[in-house]
């Protein structure tokens, strides 16, 4: 099993405490900062854009985990600042297979790790279309666009099925990132099912209390 990594969702962070929150994450050696980018078309919401990513990239050494919930991502990628150590996810559902593959190729050309994201209703077997082009899969355990949702039933089984698919394809080193309702109760179950990167929000790390302590609690639960 791959080592567990945590990627706090900056969409859930108090904008007036951003520096304080990042300091806490640097102190606890947080692996990534998850950046939700929404265009109001692919999902019915708007969130975090190019300037936010650029400023965050300049303000911390923590790698970015950019999640593009946008249509035709190949037309948008050159507006973002990312590179070695960062991860960038584009959705299978966002464009044609040909254009999604072009987007993944562009991400890798910039030195970042390309991930394919799939929605809860998308069969995990769809990943076979991209398996040679990605370093991992972002498996949505809620429907994309809004925080605070409950995990879609069957998500744990999907994680297990995806891990088997990757392993049987010789991609044992490919990551499974999970996003949606990743709380203190659900995260250990997701870990047992085969996930290794965890997008956490207000239901755990970015909720009430000391952010560094919350992060350490999550780490203990993930093992």
Short mmCIF file of C-alpha atoms in Angstrom, two decimals:
data_model
loop_
_atom_site.label_atom_id
_atom_site.label_comp_id
_atom_site.label_asym_id
_atom_site.label_seq_id
_atom_site.Cartn_x
_atom_site.Cartn_y
_atom_site.Cartn_z
CA UNK A 1 0.00 0.00 0.00
CA UNK A 2 1.29 3.46 -0.90
CA UNK A 3 2.03 5.89 1.96
CA UNK A 4 -0.89 8.10 2.97
CA UNK A 5 -0.81 11.80 2.04
CA UNK A 6 -3.18 14.61 3.00
CA UNK A 7 -4.36 17.44 0.76
CA UNK A 8 -6.46 20.04 2.63
CA UNK A 9 -9.09 21.78 0.50
CA UNK A 10 -8.25 25.48 0.49
CA UNK A 11 -11.80 26.21 -0.67
CA UNK A 12 -12.80 25.35 2.91
CA UNK A 13 -10.16 27.58 4.53
CA UNK A 14 -11.06 30.88 6.18
CA UNK A 15 -9.72 33.44 3.68
CA UNK A 16 -8.85 35.84 6.52
CA UNK A 17 -6.64 33.18 8.16
CA UNK A 18 -4.89 31.85 5.06
CA UNK A 19 -1.36 32.62 6.24
CA UNK A 20 -2.00 31.16 9.68
CA UNK A 21 -3.48 28.00 8.16
CA UNK A 22 -0.61 27.52 5.72
CA UNK A 23 1.89 27.99 8.55
CA UNK A 24 0.16 25.18 10.44
CA UNK A 25 0.31 22.94 7.40
CA UNK A 26 3.99 23.69 6.84
CA UNK A 27 4.66 22.88 10.50
CA UNK A 28 3.00 19.47 10.11
CA UNK A 29 4.66 18.77 6.73
CA UNK A 30 1.40 18.61 4.82
CA UNK A 31 1.96 16.95 1.46
CA UNK A 32 -0.33 19.07 -0.77
CA UNK A 33 -2.77 21.98 -0.87
CA UNK A 34 -5.94 21.10 -2.78
CA UNK A 35 -7.18 23.89 -5.05
CA UNK A 36 -10.72 23.53 -6.40
CA UNK A 37 -11.18 25.43 -9.66
CA UNK A 38 -14.81 25.72 -10.84
CA UNK A 39 -16.04 27.47 -13.97
CA UNK A 40 -19.80 27.67 -13.35
CA UNK A 41 -20.38 25.45 -16.38
CA UNK A 42 -18.89 22.02 -15.75
CA UNK A 43 -20.20 22.43 -12.20
CA UNK A 44 -22.87 24.95 -11.07
CA UNK A 45 -20.47 26.96 -8.93
CA UNK A 46 -17.49 29.32 -9.21
CA UNK A 47 -14.37 28.94 -7.10
CA UNK A 48 -10.62 29.69 -6.92
CA UNK A 49 -8.86 30.86 -10.04
CA UNK A 50 -5.53 31.42 -11.70
CA UNK A 51 -4.39 34.36 -9.57
CA UNK A 52 -5.15 32.47 -6.35
CA UNK A 53 -3.02 29.54 -7.55
CA UNK A 54 -0.18 31.85 -8.56
CA UNK A 55 -0.13 33.63 -5.20
CA UNK A 56 -0.36 30.39 -3.24
CA UNK A 57 2.45 28.88 -5.29
CA UNK A 58 4.63 31.89 -4.47
CA UNK A 59 3.70 31.89 -0.78
CA UNK A 60 4.49 28.33 0.28
CA UNK A 61 6.74 25.41 -0.55
CA UNK A 62 3.86 22.95 -0.18
CA UNK A 63 3.04 21.48 -3.60
CA UNK A 64 -0.30 22.36 -5.17
CA UNK A 65 -2.99 19.81 -5.95
CA UNK A 66 -5.06 21.61 -8.60
CA UNK A 67 -8.47 20.09 -9.32
CA UNK A 68 -9.89 21.52 -12.53
CA UNK A 69 -13.67 21.29 -12.62
CA UNK A 70 -13.90 23.11 -15.92
CA UNK A 71 -15.04 22.37 -19.45
CA UNK A 72 -12.37 21.99 -22.12
CA UNK A 73 -9.43 22.12 -19.67
CA UNK A 74 -6.89 21.99 -22.50
CA UNK A 75 -7.86 25.61 -23.26
CA UNK A 76 -7.34 26.71 -19.64
CA UNK A 77 -4.19 24.99 -18.43
CA UNK A 78 -1.66 27.47 -19.79
CA UNK A 79 -3.17 30.16 -17.54
CA UNK A 80 -2.17 28.31 -14.36
CA UNK A 81 1.13 28.29 -12.51
CA UNK A 82 2.30 24.77 -11.65
CA UNK A 83 5.35 22.60 -12.09
CA UNK A 84 7.53 19.92 -10.55
CA UNK A 85 6.00 18.37 -7.43
CA UNK A 86 2.50 19.66 -8.15
CA UNK A 87 -0.49 17.54 -9.18
CA UNK A 88 -3.17 18.62 -11.65
CA UNK A 89 -6.43 16.72 -12.19
CA UNK A 90 -8.73 17.04 -15.18
CA UNK A 91 -12.10 15.33 -15.50
CA UNK A 92 -12.87 12.56 -17.94
CA UNK A 93 -16.33 14.10 -18.28
CA UNK A 94 -15.03 17.57 -19.19
CA UNK A 95 -14.23 17.01 -22.88
CA UNK A 96 -13.58 14.40 -25.55
CA UNK A 97 -11.10 11.63 -24.75
CA UNK A 98 -8.70 13.09 -27.32
CA UNK A 99 -8.72 16.54 -25.73
CA UNK A 100 -8.47 15.18 -22.19
CA UNK A 101 -5.38 13.23 -23.23
CA UNK A 102 -3.92 16.44 -24.68
CA UNK A 103 -4.54 18.17 -21.36
CA UNK A 104 -2.81 15.37 -19.46
CA UNK A 105 0.15 15.55 -21.84
CA UNK A 106 0.43 19.32 -21.30
CA UNK A 107 0.43 18.88 -17.52
CA UNK A 108 3.30 16.39 -17.73
CA UNK A 109 5.22 18.66 -20.12
CA UNK A 110 5.26 21.28 -17.35
CA UNK A 111 6.80 18.81 -14.88
CA UNK A 112 3.64 18.22 -12.84
CA UNK A 113 1.86 14.92 -12.19
CA UNK A 114 -1.28 14.46 -14.31
CA UNK A 115 -4.34 12.86 -12.70
CA UNK A 116 -7.61 11.84 -14.27
CA UNK A 117 -10.70 12.66 -12.21
CA UNK A 118 -13.93 10.68 -12.44
CA UNK A 119 -17.39 11.49 -11.08
CA UNK A 120 -19.38 9.08 -8.89
CA UNK A 121 -21.53 7.92 -11.82
CA UNK A 122 -18.56 7.22 -14.13
CA UNK A 123 -17.51 3.54 -14.26
CA UNK A 124 -14.04 2.97 -12.83
CA UNK A 125 -13.20 1.02 -15.99
CA UNK A 126 -13.12 4.37 -17.81
CA UNK A 127 -9.69 4.88 -16.27
CA UNK A 128 -8.34 2.31 -18.76
CA UNK A 129 -8.55 5.02 -21.44
CA UNK A 130 -6.00 7.15 -19.57
CA UNK A 131 -4.02 4.70 -17.46
CA UNK A 132 -0.76 5.09 -19.40
CA UNK A 133 -0.93 8.89 -19.29
CA UNK A 134 -1.51 9.53 -15.58
CA UNK A 135 0.22 9.22 -12.22
CA UNK A 136 -3.04 8.73 -10.40
CA UNK A 137 -6.81 8.93 -10.30
CA UNK A 138 -8.92 11.45 -8.41
CA UNK A 139 -12.03 9.48 -7.50
CA UNK A 140 -14.90 11.73 -6.46
CA UNK A 141 -16.85 10.33 -3.52
CA UNK A 142 -19.39 13.17 -3.79
CA UNK A 143 -20.78 14.99 -6.82
CA UNK A 144 -18.37 17.82 -7.71
CA UNK A 145 -19.20 21.47 -7.15
CA UNK A 146 -20.07 21.96 -3.49
CA UNK A 147 -18.56 21.18 -0.08
CA UNK A 148 -20.44 19.56 2.78
CA UNK A 149 -22.03 16.63 0.93
CA UNK A 150 -22.40 13.08 2.21
CA UNK A 151 -20.37 10.29 0.63
CA UNK A 152 -22.17 8.68 -2.32
CA UNK A 153 -23.16 5.07 -1.48
CA UNK A 154 -20.87 2.50 -3.07
CA UNK A 155 -17.81 4.76 -2.99
CA UNK A 156 -15.74 2.39 -0.85
CA UNK A 157 -16.39 -0.44 -3.28
CA UNK A 158 -15.37 1.83 -6.16
CA UNK A 159 -12.05 2.59 -4.44
CA UNK A 160 -11.38 -1.13 -4.03
CA UNK A 161 -12.31 -1.84 -7.65
CA UNK A 162 -10.07 0.98 -8.88
CA UNK A 163 -7.12 -0.25 -6.82
CA UNK A 164 -7.54 -3.72 -8.30
CA UNK A 165 -7.76 -2.30 -11.82
CA UNK A 166 -4.57 -0.28 -11.37
CA UNK A 167 -2.66 -3.15 -9.79
CA UNK A 168 -3.74 -5.67 -12.42
CA UNK A 169 -2.60 -3.21 -15.11
CA UNK A 170 0.87 -3.06 -13.60
CA UNK A 171 0.29 0.39 -12.14
CA UNK A 172 0.88 -0.42 -8.48
CA UNK A 173 2.57 2.96 -8.01
CA UNK A 174 -0.42 4.92 -9.37
CA UNK A 175 -2.20 6.93 -6.69
CA UNK A 176 -5.85 6.96 -5.72
CA UNK A 177 -6.95 10.35 -4.43
CA UNK A 178 -10.37 10.62 -2.79
CA UNK A 179 -12.39 13.83 -2.54
CA UNK A 180 -15.67 14.24 -0.70
CA UNK A 181 -16.79 13.71 2.92
CA UNK A 182 -13.28 12.63 3.94
CA UNK A 183 -13.76 12.93 7.69
CA UNK A 184 -12.32 11.20 10.76
CA UNK A 185 -14.83 8.36 10.41
CA UNK A 186 -14.74 7.80 6.65
CA UNK A 187 -11.02 8.38 5.94
CA UNK A 188 -9.77 5.17 7.65
CA UNK A 189 -12.37 3.17 5.68
CA UNK A 190 -11.21 4.80 2.44
CA UNK A 191 -7.62 4.01 3.38
CA UNK A 192 -8.47 0.36 3.99
CA UNK A 193 -10.25 0.25 0.62
CA UNK A 194 -7.07 1.38 -1.16
CA UNK A 195 -6.93 5.19 -1.24
CA UNK A 196 -3.65 6.96 -0.45
CA UNK A 197 -4.26 10.72 -1.00
CA UNK A 198 -7.03 12.34 1.02
CA UNK A 199 -8.69 15.69 0.30
CA UNK A 200 -9.88 16.95 3.69
CA UNK A 201 -12.12 19.91 4.48
CA UNK A 202 -14.38 21.33 7.15
CA UNK A 203 -15.52 17.93 8.42
CA UNK A 204 -12.01 17.25 9.69
CA UNK A 205 -8.78 19.21 9.37
CA UNK A 206 -10.18 22.61 8.36
CA UNK A 207 -13.05 22.54 10.83
CA UNK A 208 -13.05 23.78 14.41
CA UNK A 209 -9.97 23.71 16.58
CA UNK A 210 -6.23 23.89 16.02
CA UNK A 211 -5.41 23.06 12.40
CA UNK A 212 -2.04 21.48 13.20
CA UNK A 213 -3.62 19.26 15.86
CA UNK A 214 -6.40 18.31 13.48
CA UNK A 215 -3.84 17.36 10.87
CA UNK A 216 -1.92 15.18 13.33
CA UNK A 217 -5.17 13.45 14.37
CA UNK A 218 -5.94 12.63 10.74
CA UNK A 219 -2.42 11.28 10.21
CA UNK A 220 -2.77 8.96 13.19
CA UNK A 221 -6.07 7.62 11.82
CA UNK A 222 -4.58 6.98 8.38
CA UNK A 223 -1.58 5.13 9.77
#
